[in-house]
XYZ file of C-alpha atoms in Angstrom:
638
model
C 125.529 38.574 168.182
C 127.528 39.198 165.223
C 126.920 36.265 162.902
C 130.743 36.527 161.954
C 132.058 36.447 166.085
C 129.902 33.234 165.918
C 131.310 31.544 163.207
C 135.033 32.102 164.662
C 133.524 31.449 167.532
C 132.401 27.740 166.722
C 134.994 27.101 164.113
C 138.476 27.771 166.809
C 135.928 25.424 169.040
C 135.347 22.408 167.312
C 138.214 20.336 167.191
C 137.524 20.336 171.007
C 134.013 20.078 170.929
C 135.348 16.420 168.855
C 137.543 15.331 171.112
C 135.226 15.694 174.164
C 132.421 13.879 172.215
C 135.471 11.236 172.101
C 135.691 11.156 175.229
C 132.246 10.759 176.429
C 132.307 7.777 173.756
C 135.557 6.325 175.646
C 134.573 7.140 179.411
C 130.747 5.372 178.627
C 132.572 1.929 176.659
C 134.633 1.773 179.907
C 132.250 2.138 182.192
C 130.083 -0.494 180.598
C 132.135 -3.423 179.624
C 132.405 -6.176 182.538
C 134.584 -6.571 184.854
C 135.302 -6.112 188.213
C 139.465 -4.051 187.318
C 140.834 -2.359 185.290
C 142.412 -5.335 184.080
C 139.676 -7.137 183.504
C 137.365 -3.954 182.032
C 140.081 -3.523 178.959
C 139.077 -5.839 176.720
C 135.333 -5.638 176.918
C 135.675 -2.264 176.985
C 137.385 -2.353 173.313
C 135.154 -4.065 172.166
C 132.068 -1.801 173.298
C 133.715 1.342 171.643
C 132.251 -0.274 167.356
C 128.923 -0.426 169.425
C 129.403 2.593 171.475
C 130.239 5.826 168.167
C 128.118 3.771 165.997
C 125.050 6.126 168.392
C 126.270 8.835 167.244
C 124.885 10.670 169.721
C 126.278 11.454 173.565
C 126.029 9.696 176.551
C 125.078 11.773 178.902
C 125.431 9.449 182.377
C 127.181 12.471 184.829
C 130.962 10.781 184.778
C 130.829 10.335 180.714
C 129.541 14.418 180.436
C 132.830 15.100 182.805
C 134.940 13.695 181.040
C 134.602 14.749 178.314
C 134.503 18.541 179.531
C 137.512 17.387 180.559
C 139.261 16.406 177.988
C 137.435 19.058 175.307
C 139.531 21.438 178.099
C 142.887 19.229 178.494
C 143.322 19.584 174.580
C 142.916 22.823 174.619
C 145.165 23.743 177.341
C 147.789 21.498 175.977
C 147.584 24.050 172.685
C 147.550 26.890 173.732
C 150.510 26.196 175.907
C 151.615 24.955 172.928
C 151.384 28.049 170.916
C 152.737 30.305 173.047
C 156.508 27.984 173.380
C 156.279 27.881 169.719
C 159.260 28.261 168.232
C 159.800 30.722 165.286
C 161.302 29.804 162.692
C 162.009 32.018 159.065
C 164.419 29.989 157.349
C 166.665 31.802 154.710
C 165.767 35.260 156.722
C 166.774 35.000 159.894
C 169.804 37.691 159.937
C 167.884 39.856 157.039
C 165.219 39.799 154.561
C 167.065 42.715 152.153
C 166.788 41.892 149.106
C 166.800 44.146 145.554
C 163.517 44.889 143.894
C 161.772 43.877 140.480
C 160.523 44.783 137.042
C 157.227 43.661 139.567
C 157.496 45.372 142.032
C 157.600 48.969 139.959
C 154.894 48.384 137.735
C 152.090 49.405 139.967
C 153.705 52.578 140.301
C 154.413 53.491 136.271
C 151.948 54.789 133.587
C 153.371 52.115 130.884
C 150.870 53.269 128.447
C 151.372 57.388 128.728
C 155.418 57.005 128.982
C 155.762 60.483 128.770
C 153.256 60.736 131.768
C 156.101 59.475 134.243
C 159.083 61.011 136.126
C 161.390 59.461 134.811
C 164.330 57.705 138.112
C 166.970 55.044 136.299
C 166.313 53.286 132.874
C 163.808 50.827 133.911
C 162.021 52.637 137.011
C 159.814 55.599 137.486
C 157.096 56.905 139.212
C 153.517 58.107 136.960
C 152.273 61.842 137.517
C 148.364 60.874 136.980
C 146.718 58.786 139.812
C 147.853 54.692 140.428
C 145.575 51.608 139.891
C 144.912 51.938 143.701
C 145.689 54.377 146.295
C 147.373 52.208 148.441
C 150.388 53.358 145.218
C 150.035 57.209 145.769
C 153.491 58.202 146.272
C 154.150 61.885 146.351
C 155.995 63.290 144.020
C 158.776 64.930 145.768
C 162.175 63.305 145.241
C 166.098 63.146 146.933
C 168.134 63.275 144.815
C 172.193 62.442 146.480
C 174.910 61.824 144.696
C 178.813 63.667 144.646
C 180.338 66.454 142.253
C 180.736 64.793 138.379
C 177.971 62.002 139.410
C 175.736 62.654 136.809
C 172.470 64.479 139.064
C 172.181 67.137 135.642
C 172.780 64.351 132.986
C 170.995 61.405 134.111
C 168.220 63.413 136.403
C 167.005 66.726 135.202
C 167.479 66.820 131.939
C 165.301 63.698 131.704
C 163.018 64.550 133.680
C 162.698 68.049 131.454
C 162.025 66.262 127.659
C 159.892 64.547 129.621
C 157.780 67.615 129.487
C 154.431 67.387 131.567
C 154.462 70.013 134.400
C 155.236 73.329 134.543
C 159.196 73.628 135.825
C 160.949 75.624 138.247
C 165.099 74.188 137.215
C 167.299 75.758 139.772
C 170.043 75.946 137.019
C 173.673 76.953 138.174
C 175.355 78.637 135.826
C 173.128 78.850 133.088
C 174.095 75.715 131.152
C 170.573 73.764 131.752
C 167.987 76.454 130.121
C 171.523 76.957 126.860
C 170.408 73.623 126.397
C 167.478 72.494 126.908
C 165.409 76.387 125.944
C 165.042 75.590 121.750
C 163.557 72.301 123.040
C 160.671 73.941 125.111
C 160.583 77.105 122.915
C 158.356 74.413 120.880
C 156.901 72.985 123.260
C 155.453 69.950 124.255
C 153.906 67.836 121.171
C 149.589 67.447 121.893
C 147.593 66.128 119.022
C 143.717 67.200 118.381
C 140.713 64.575 118.267
C 141.929 63.699 114.398
C 144.995 63.124 116.013
C 146.842 66.511 114.133
C 149.447 66.697 115.403
C 151.134 70.782 117.450
C 153.052 71.354 119.582
C 152.567 73.399 123.279
C 155.017 75.968 124.170
C 156.275 76.485 127.249
C 156.732 79.705 128.071
C 159.970 80.521 129.428
C 160.954 82.787 132.143
C 164.813 83.767 133.144
C 166.204 85.020 136.797
C 169.458 84.988 136.506
C 172.019 85.819 139.508
C 175.253 85.783 137.801
C 174.632 88.539 135.068
C 171.765 90.515 135.365
C 172.178 91.233 132.716
C 170.497 88.306 130.684
C 167.957 88.400 133.235
C 164.469 89.156 133.866
C 163.428 91.242 136.552
C 162.323 89.987 140.509
C 160.388 92.493 142.577
C 160.126 90.424 145.940
C 157.276 93.656 146.525
C 155.378 92.659 144.086
C 154.624 89.123 145.413
C 152.743 91.332 149.212
C 149.531 90.352 148.757
C 146.732 93.577 149.341
C 144.732 90.670 150.428
C 147.765 89.664 153.901
C 149.994 92.890 153.061
C 150.677 92.856 157.055
C 151.074 89.080 157.041
C 152.974 88.576 153.782
C 155.449 91.715 154.764
C 156.416 90.129 158.312
C 157.718 87.243 156.146
C 159.239 89.564 153.605
C 161.358 90.823 157.142
C 162.386 86.957 158.137
C 163.621 85.444 155.445
C 165.680 88.528 154.391
C 166.834 88.782 158.094
C 167.249 84.681 157.612
C 168.633 84.314 154.003
C 171.423 87.919 154.938
C 172.222 86.804 158.545
C 176.281 86.162 159.234
C 177.251 81.808 159.815
C 179.266 83.486 161.714
C 176.159 85.541 163.802
C 175.638 83.669 167.080
C 172.069 84.849 169.828
C 173.948 87.740 171.117
C 173.050 89.201 168.504
C 169.444 88.550 169.061
C 168.166 91.781 169.425
C 170.643 93.166 166.976
C 167.746 91.527 164.947
C 164.870 91.870 166.267
C 165.436 95.642 165.992
C 166.356 95.643 162.723
C 162.986 93.575 161.951
C 161.367 96.045 163.684
C 162.752 98.695 161.104
C 161.841 97.133 157.804
C 158.161 96.348 158.768
C 157.560 99.772 159.317
C 158.937 101.052 156.686
C 157.956 98.374 154.010
C 154.199 98.300 155.172
C 154.413 102.752 155.278
C 156.215 101.816 151.231
C 152.575 100.405 150.709
C 150.824 102.973 152.472
C 151.972 105.832 150.204
C 154.478 104.991 147.869
C 152.963 104.850 144.064
C 153.240 101.006 142.950
C 156.641 101.719 140.573
C 158.326 103.264 143.537
C 157.496 99.438 146.194
C 161.280 98.373 145.674
C 164.093 98.406 147.203
C 165.534 101.197 146.251
C 162.882 102.908 147.749
C 163.863 100.758 150.821
C 167.332 101.757 150.722
C 166.316 106.035 150.073
C 164.792 105.435 153.162
C 167.099 104.017 155.552
C 169.759 106.101 154.171
C 167.751 109.272 155.007
C 167.314 108.029 158.857
C 170.066 110.196 160.412
C 170.317 110.045 164.031
C 172.228 112.594 165.879
C 173.522 110.703 169.503
C 174.241 114.430 171.857
C 170.773 114.711 170.513
C 167.040 113.098 171.096
C 165.928 115.443 170.502
C 166.798 116.060 166.591
C 163.456 114.220 164.188
C 164.575 114.111 160.462
C 163.001 113.045 157.366
C 162.026 109.518 158.356
C 161.024 110.939 161.773
C 159.073 114.080 160.433
C 156.895 111.792 158.134
C 156.132 109.583 160.360
C 154.532 111.584 162.564
C 152.744 113.674 159.572
C 151.789 109.454 158.807
C 150.318 109.499 162.114
C 147.834 112.691 162.263
C 147.471 111.936 159.057
C 144.909 108.481 159.265
C 143.824 109.762 162.799
C 143.129 112.930 161.214
C 144.141 114.611 164.175
C 146.547 117.249 163.611
C 148.136 120.226 166.473
C 146.747 123.277 165.062
C 150.016 125.204 165.958
C 152.337 122.593 163.450
C 152.829 124.053 160.457
C 152.803 121.392 157.743
C 156.231 121.442 155.095
C 155.385 121.657 151.613
C 156.132 117.788 150.437
C 153.675 116.679 153.172
C 150.231 118.984 152.420
C 149.234 117.842 148.884
C 148.900 114.603 151.197
C 146.831 116.517 153.913
C 144.099 117.464 151.335
C 143.537 113.826 150.856
C 141.969 112.006 152.956
C 143.376 107.660 153.453
C 141.523 105.248 152.658
C 140.650 102.322 154.428
C 143.733 100.544 153.603
C 146.100 103.563 153.839
C 144.769 103.268 157.824
C 146.015 99.586 158.054
C 148.797 99.984 156.982
C 149.702 102.802 157.828
C 148.662 102.693 161.737
C 150.907 99.184 161.523
C 154.255 100.926 160.234
C 153.613 103.718 163.310
C 153.252 100.668 165.449
C 156.774 99.274 164.301
C 158.705 102.295 163.700
C 157.695 103.073 167.619
C 159.368 100.543 168.532
C 162.008 101.071 167.390
C 162.301 104.907 168.454
C 162.477 103.543 171.772
C 165.968 102.895 171.451
C 168.592 105.688 172.401
C 170.217 107.518 169.602
C 173.466 106.142 170.010
C 171.364 102.896 169.472
C 169.290 103.792 166.690
C 172.749 104.477 164.882
C 174.133 101.051 165.858
C 170.813 99.604 164.301
C 170.672 101.303 161.446
C 173.993 100.352 160.399
C 173.575 97.156 160.783
C 170.247 97.204 158.362
C 173.278 99.039 156.265
C 175.460 96.555 156.669
C 172.694 93.666 155.462
C 171.628 95.657 152.870
C 175.049 96.234 151.560
C 174.611 94.568 148.150
C 172.487 96.293 147.017
C 174.609 99.588 146.327
C 175.240 97.823 143.449
C 172.885 99.466 141.011
C 172.344 96.872 139.202
C 171.341 94.347 141.942
C 168.401 97.800 142.917
C 167.575 97.564 138.693
C 166.973 94.229 138.522
C 164.509 94.141 141.221
C 162.799 97.684 140.090
C 159.676 95.970 138.892
C 158.954 92.519 138.003
C 158.376 90.626 135.489
C 158.850 87.078 136.186
C 154.770 87.102 137.157
C 155.028 83.572 139.936
C 151.454 83.263 140.722
C 150.720 82.687 136.789
C 153.650 79.248 136.760
C 150.356 77.082 137.596
C 148.229 78.485 135.619
C 150.141 78.495 132.545
C 153.149 75.804 130.717
C 155.746 76.840 132.099
C 159.319 77.313 132.597
C 161.134 79.253 135.027
C 165.308 78.504 135.091
C 166.624 79.940 138.588
C 171.100 80.541 136.942
C 172.536 81.056 140.514
C 176.640 80.254 140.927
C 177.699 77.379 142.455
C 180.557 79.146 143.786
C 179.601 82.438 145.173
C 177.360 83.158 147.053
C 176.781 86.811 147.827
C 173.150 87.171 145.746
C 171.944 83.666 146.285
C 169.744 85.762 149.133
C 167.252 86.758 146.429
C 167.150 82.954 145.013
C 166.420 82.380 148.217
C 163.887 84.909 148.701
C 162.064 83.707 145.468
C 161.445 80.255 146.397
C 160.129 81.166 149.571
C 157.156 83.338 148.655
C 157.381 80.907 145.341
C 155.883 78.304 147.500
C 153.288 80.304 149.141
C 151.962 81.546 146.278
C 151.060 78.759 144.517
C 149.688 76.520 147.732
C 147.263 80.267 148.087
C 146.551 80.210 144.470
C 145.987 76.214 144.576
C 144.300 76.990 147.866
C 141.626 79.543 145.677
C 141.270 77.787 143.103
C 138.081 75.074 142.101
C 139.043 72.247 143.727
C 142.260 72.745 145.648
C 144.350 72.058 143.251
C 146.913 74.660 139.890
C 145.973 73.530 136.775
C 149.492 72.659 135.839
C 151.527 70.595 138.341
C 154.466 72.538 139.115
C 157.539 71.150 139.366
C 160.649 72.010 141.107
C 163.980 71.129 139.959
C 165.570 72.001 143.140
C 169.655 71.397 141.628
C 172.347 72.718 144.008
C 169.781 72.655 146.567
C 172.090 73.306 149.861
C 173.558 76.915 147.724
C 169.768 78.536 147.586
C 169.853 79.299 151.018
C 167.005 78.396 153.535
C 163.413 78.644 152.148
C 161.777 79.630 155.786
C 158.519 76.568 157.103
C 159.688 74.785 153.808
C 159.967 71.905 156.589
C 156.472 71.861 156.531
C 155.718 73.621 153.530
C 156.784 70.769 151.954
C 155.106 68.809 153.832
C 151.633 70.614 152.564
C 152.153 70.995 148.977
C 151.583 67.556 147.178
C 147.524 67.977 147.293
C 148.173 71.680 145.411
C 149.912 69.549 142.901
C 153.251 71.326 143.190
C 155.862 68.817 143.979
C 159.692 69.718 144.945
C 163.156 67.675 143.875
C 166.002 68.217 146.438
C 169.448 67.472 144.550
C 171.826 67.640 146.981
C 175.751 66.770 146.966
C 175.607 64.426 150.584
C 172.639 64.642 152.798
C 175.219 66.283 155.465
C 174.453 69.788 153.576
C 170.735 69.645 154.055
C 171.542 69.020 157.760
C 174.169 72.232 157.492
C 171.180 74.386 156.848
C 167.765 72.648 157.812
C 168.990 71.785 161.962
C 166.699 69.280 163.577
C 164.546 69.502 159.989
C 166.832 68.235 157.932
C 164.959 64.967 159.232
C 161.293 65.208 158.603
C 162.155 67.441 154.763
C 163.495 64.005 153.737
C 161.152 61.628 155.967
C 158.630 63.818 153.048
C 160.378 62.932 150.391
C 158.873 59.479 149.350
C 161.860 58.877 146.749
C 165.314 58.660 146.872
C 167.759 58.519 143.821
C 171.797 57.800 144.789
C 174.132 58.344 141.884
C 177.192 58.098 143.835
C 179.371 59.751 145.870
C 181.922 59.125 148.973
C 180.760 60.624 151.677
C 180.839 58.490 155.276
C 177.682 60.150 156.817
C 176.161 59.584 153.391
C 176.903 56.443 152.579
C 176.415 55.004 156.201
C 172.313 55.585 156.628
C 171.917 54.135 152.948
C 173.933 51.139 153.557
C 171.350 50.720 156.955
C 168.871 52.121 154.768
C 168.785 49.222 152.528
C 168.570 46.801 154.928
C 169.692 43.432 155.265
C 170.134 39.454 153.334
C 171.122 36.680 154.548
C 174.076 34.467 153.069
C 175.424 30.990 153.540
C 178.822 30.851 154.388
C 181.091 27.247 155.815
C 184.323 27.466 157.375
C 186.868 24.557 156.832
C 189.393 22.598 159.027
C 192.536 20.978 158.432
C 194.249 19.417 161.285
C 198.130 17.228 160.365
C 199.181 14.616 163.116
C 199.489 11.345 163.855
C 196.170 11.184 162.406
C 195.114 14.064 160.286
C 191.743 15.372 159.909
C 189.010 17.688 158.033
C 185.840 20.154 159.244
C 183.427 21.783 157.020
C 181.042 24.245 159.130
C 178.469 25.445 157.279
C 176.649 29.086 158.762
C 174.261 31.806 158.078
C 175.286 35.736 159.064
C 173.471 39.287 157.957
C 174.930 40.545 155.218
C 174.479 44.142 153.740
C 173.094 44.129 150.849
C 174.899 47.351 149.710
C 178.172 48.140 152.150
C 179.537 51.483 152.917
C 182.566 49.925 151.292
C 180.267 48.856 147.940
C 178.418 52.530 147.633
C 181.867 54.729 147.475
C 183.517 52.331 144.330
C 179.746 52.291 143.115
C 179.565 51.289 139.388
C 179.627 55.318 137.867
C 175.857 53.547 135.530
C 175.047 52.664 138.272
C 172.510 54.218 140.768
C 170.407 53.279 144.258
C 166.898 53.870 144.456
C 164.495 53.523 146.948
C 160.258 54.525 147.065
C 158.452 53.966 150.058
C 156.745 50.739 150.510
C 158.541 49.014 147.573
C 161.872 46.912 148.036
C 165.480 49.021 146.533
C 166.368 48.737 143.040
C 169.687 48.466 141.583
C 169.350 50.366 138.552
C 170.966 51.799 135.632
C 171.618 55.416 135.157
C 168.669 57.367 132.262
C 170.233 56.809 129.181
C 169.737 59.966 127.971
C 170.174 59.568 124.382
C 167.742 56.741 124.516
C 165.363 59.110 123.915
C 162.988 60.678 121.775
C 163.389 64.203 122.231
C 167.297 63.666 122.743
C 167.877 65.203 118.979
C 166.294 68.564 121.343
C 169.594 69.212 122.401
C 171.949 70.767 122.305
C 173.821 67.904 123.818
C 173.104 66.708 120.210
C 172.102 69.056 118.221
C 174.699 71.937 117.421
C 171.762 74.401 116.196
C 169.658 74.677 119.661
C 171.226 76.885 121.568
C 169.724 79.166 123.871
C 170.724 82.269 123.865
C 169.852 84.022 127.004
C 170.587 87.267 126.358
C 168.450 87.261 123.302
C 165.453 85.537 124.871
C 165.591 88.838 127.424
C 166.708 90.958 125.009
C 163.106 89.816 122.671
C 161.449 90.322 125.547
C 162.328 93.691 126.207
C 162.387 94.562 122.885
C 165.714 96.129 124.269
C 169.491 95.873 125.849
C 168.701 95.839 129.330
C 169.806 99.144 130.757
C 171.821 99.317 133.700
C 171.461 102.644 135.780
C 175.146 104.046 136.927
C 173.836 106.316 139.692
C 171.187 105.481 142.053
C 169.822 109.114 142.870
C 168.737 109.296 146.907
C 166.448 112.221 147.749
C 168.050 114.219 150.566
C 165.701 115.589 153.072
C 166.907 119.207 155.223
C 165.447 118.982 158.549
C 164.002 122.438 159.429
C 163.097 121.858 163.386
C 160.824 124.705 163.749
C 159.113 122.907 160.902
C 158.343 119.714 163.300
C 155.801 117.684 164.038
C 154.474 117.822 167.947
């Protein structure tokens, strides 16, 4: 038997054994006392007690043993009954125990030796980027920042954390002001000291994707991140994010057929692009050209356009099965002379399957599908968009390998091109996760922090609720910055709670949206306060009364949150009392002098940066060339 269990049993029952022993001795003294009845035995029995207890050894007479056992059992039964009916009192916390956190509460979660190694949250609170002193203090670095317009989301959170320079950063930058104000600091780099204590600087590799002014942007080609190893899977992911972020908010379930049909066509065309086109042609422009060449005739189901002929040829080519009576047109003669490799066979077969499914639609239906595709891709009618997506310079898969800062400049008033940003973020998270999984230790070389300002304007990132739950172990974190919680629910619906639940930290900078105030007030809890009432009754005999009672009150009620001081904020960290603190004073940071806020010479020129990088101005196309294929019905493949 386990010695610990034996010890516990003995300790729990020792008191009852003592009571049983006492009952046994008293029974012995009473039984051996002289006297004919009970009244005569009382005094002699009392005199015998001293002698009986002096012998120590209990009586083994059956009556004495029975009395001793009965007393022990009775005492234990009484104690059990009292414990079962015991009143639970929590003095001072009857209606709630909520209190504000103190310096001692946050101490285990911060790095006080290397202050640059903290995530800045408030003036007095932060979160270490390293391992805490004990695993129980480990928290993920995902942060939900909520603040109404003008509450200082950029000044009190984004900029201070950029000044820490302990990670690679991906920053959503509405209007491009953050890059202009902080770019020079990052360009100089973070200070590092060698073994001898000599100071040097490790510069950031700055990258910019600008959807407001494409002339001040580096190129981003989503096709460049469709990996060779997982082409089919990545194509399906890419098509899914394209559909979700170019879908009108007015579309409903009745449009589901057209969406699925569009997916078939996009999937077939993109797979075909990777089958036969060289890398420099694997972009949106080629996709648009294929759609423009997909002529349909409602009155002639047998008509074959240039794309029909292409797919028919590819199917014969990858299977090495050309009918003897078929004439091969000139544009396919060179390809026929070369045998397809294994990847071309696999991708070509995948493309043909998708295209055959699309071609099941009748002429009129197929034409409607093409119109839907053209409508969805209408932004690509702009030459600047085709130019900026023609090739790739961002190198998203390198962000975890080197100290980098990617600024994604979006408009906070016009969401026309935000679908490109959503596609980029979707690819980015998947690329970094895959990169980490294939790296030694299963994580990136540099922690990548995503400061997602105006998160609601980015659009929906597919499977984001799953991504945010899994990126922690791969040295990736996301700071979701919103004006109100309702913005998250509007985009991610039921998954909004999952996303919020995977953020161990919530920072409220102020606001007045009712549902947000209600949720924060409820999550802070209630405290117990003392209240007293006075009464004064006047009449023939005047009386005065004073009544004290306890009440429960929210730590911060909704109306108190609505009028919270502009310099204050509320921090909630999982497993810790909430903090009511001052917002971070950016002017006290040691790198503040490197920002444009303090130094007029520290302005980062985005146009000059792009020009210097490419050694030329971005030359935007004046026209988009679309090859027109002439169809000769006599040359159609059987």
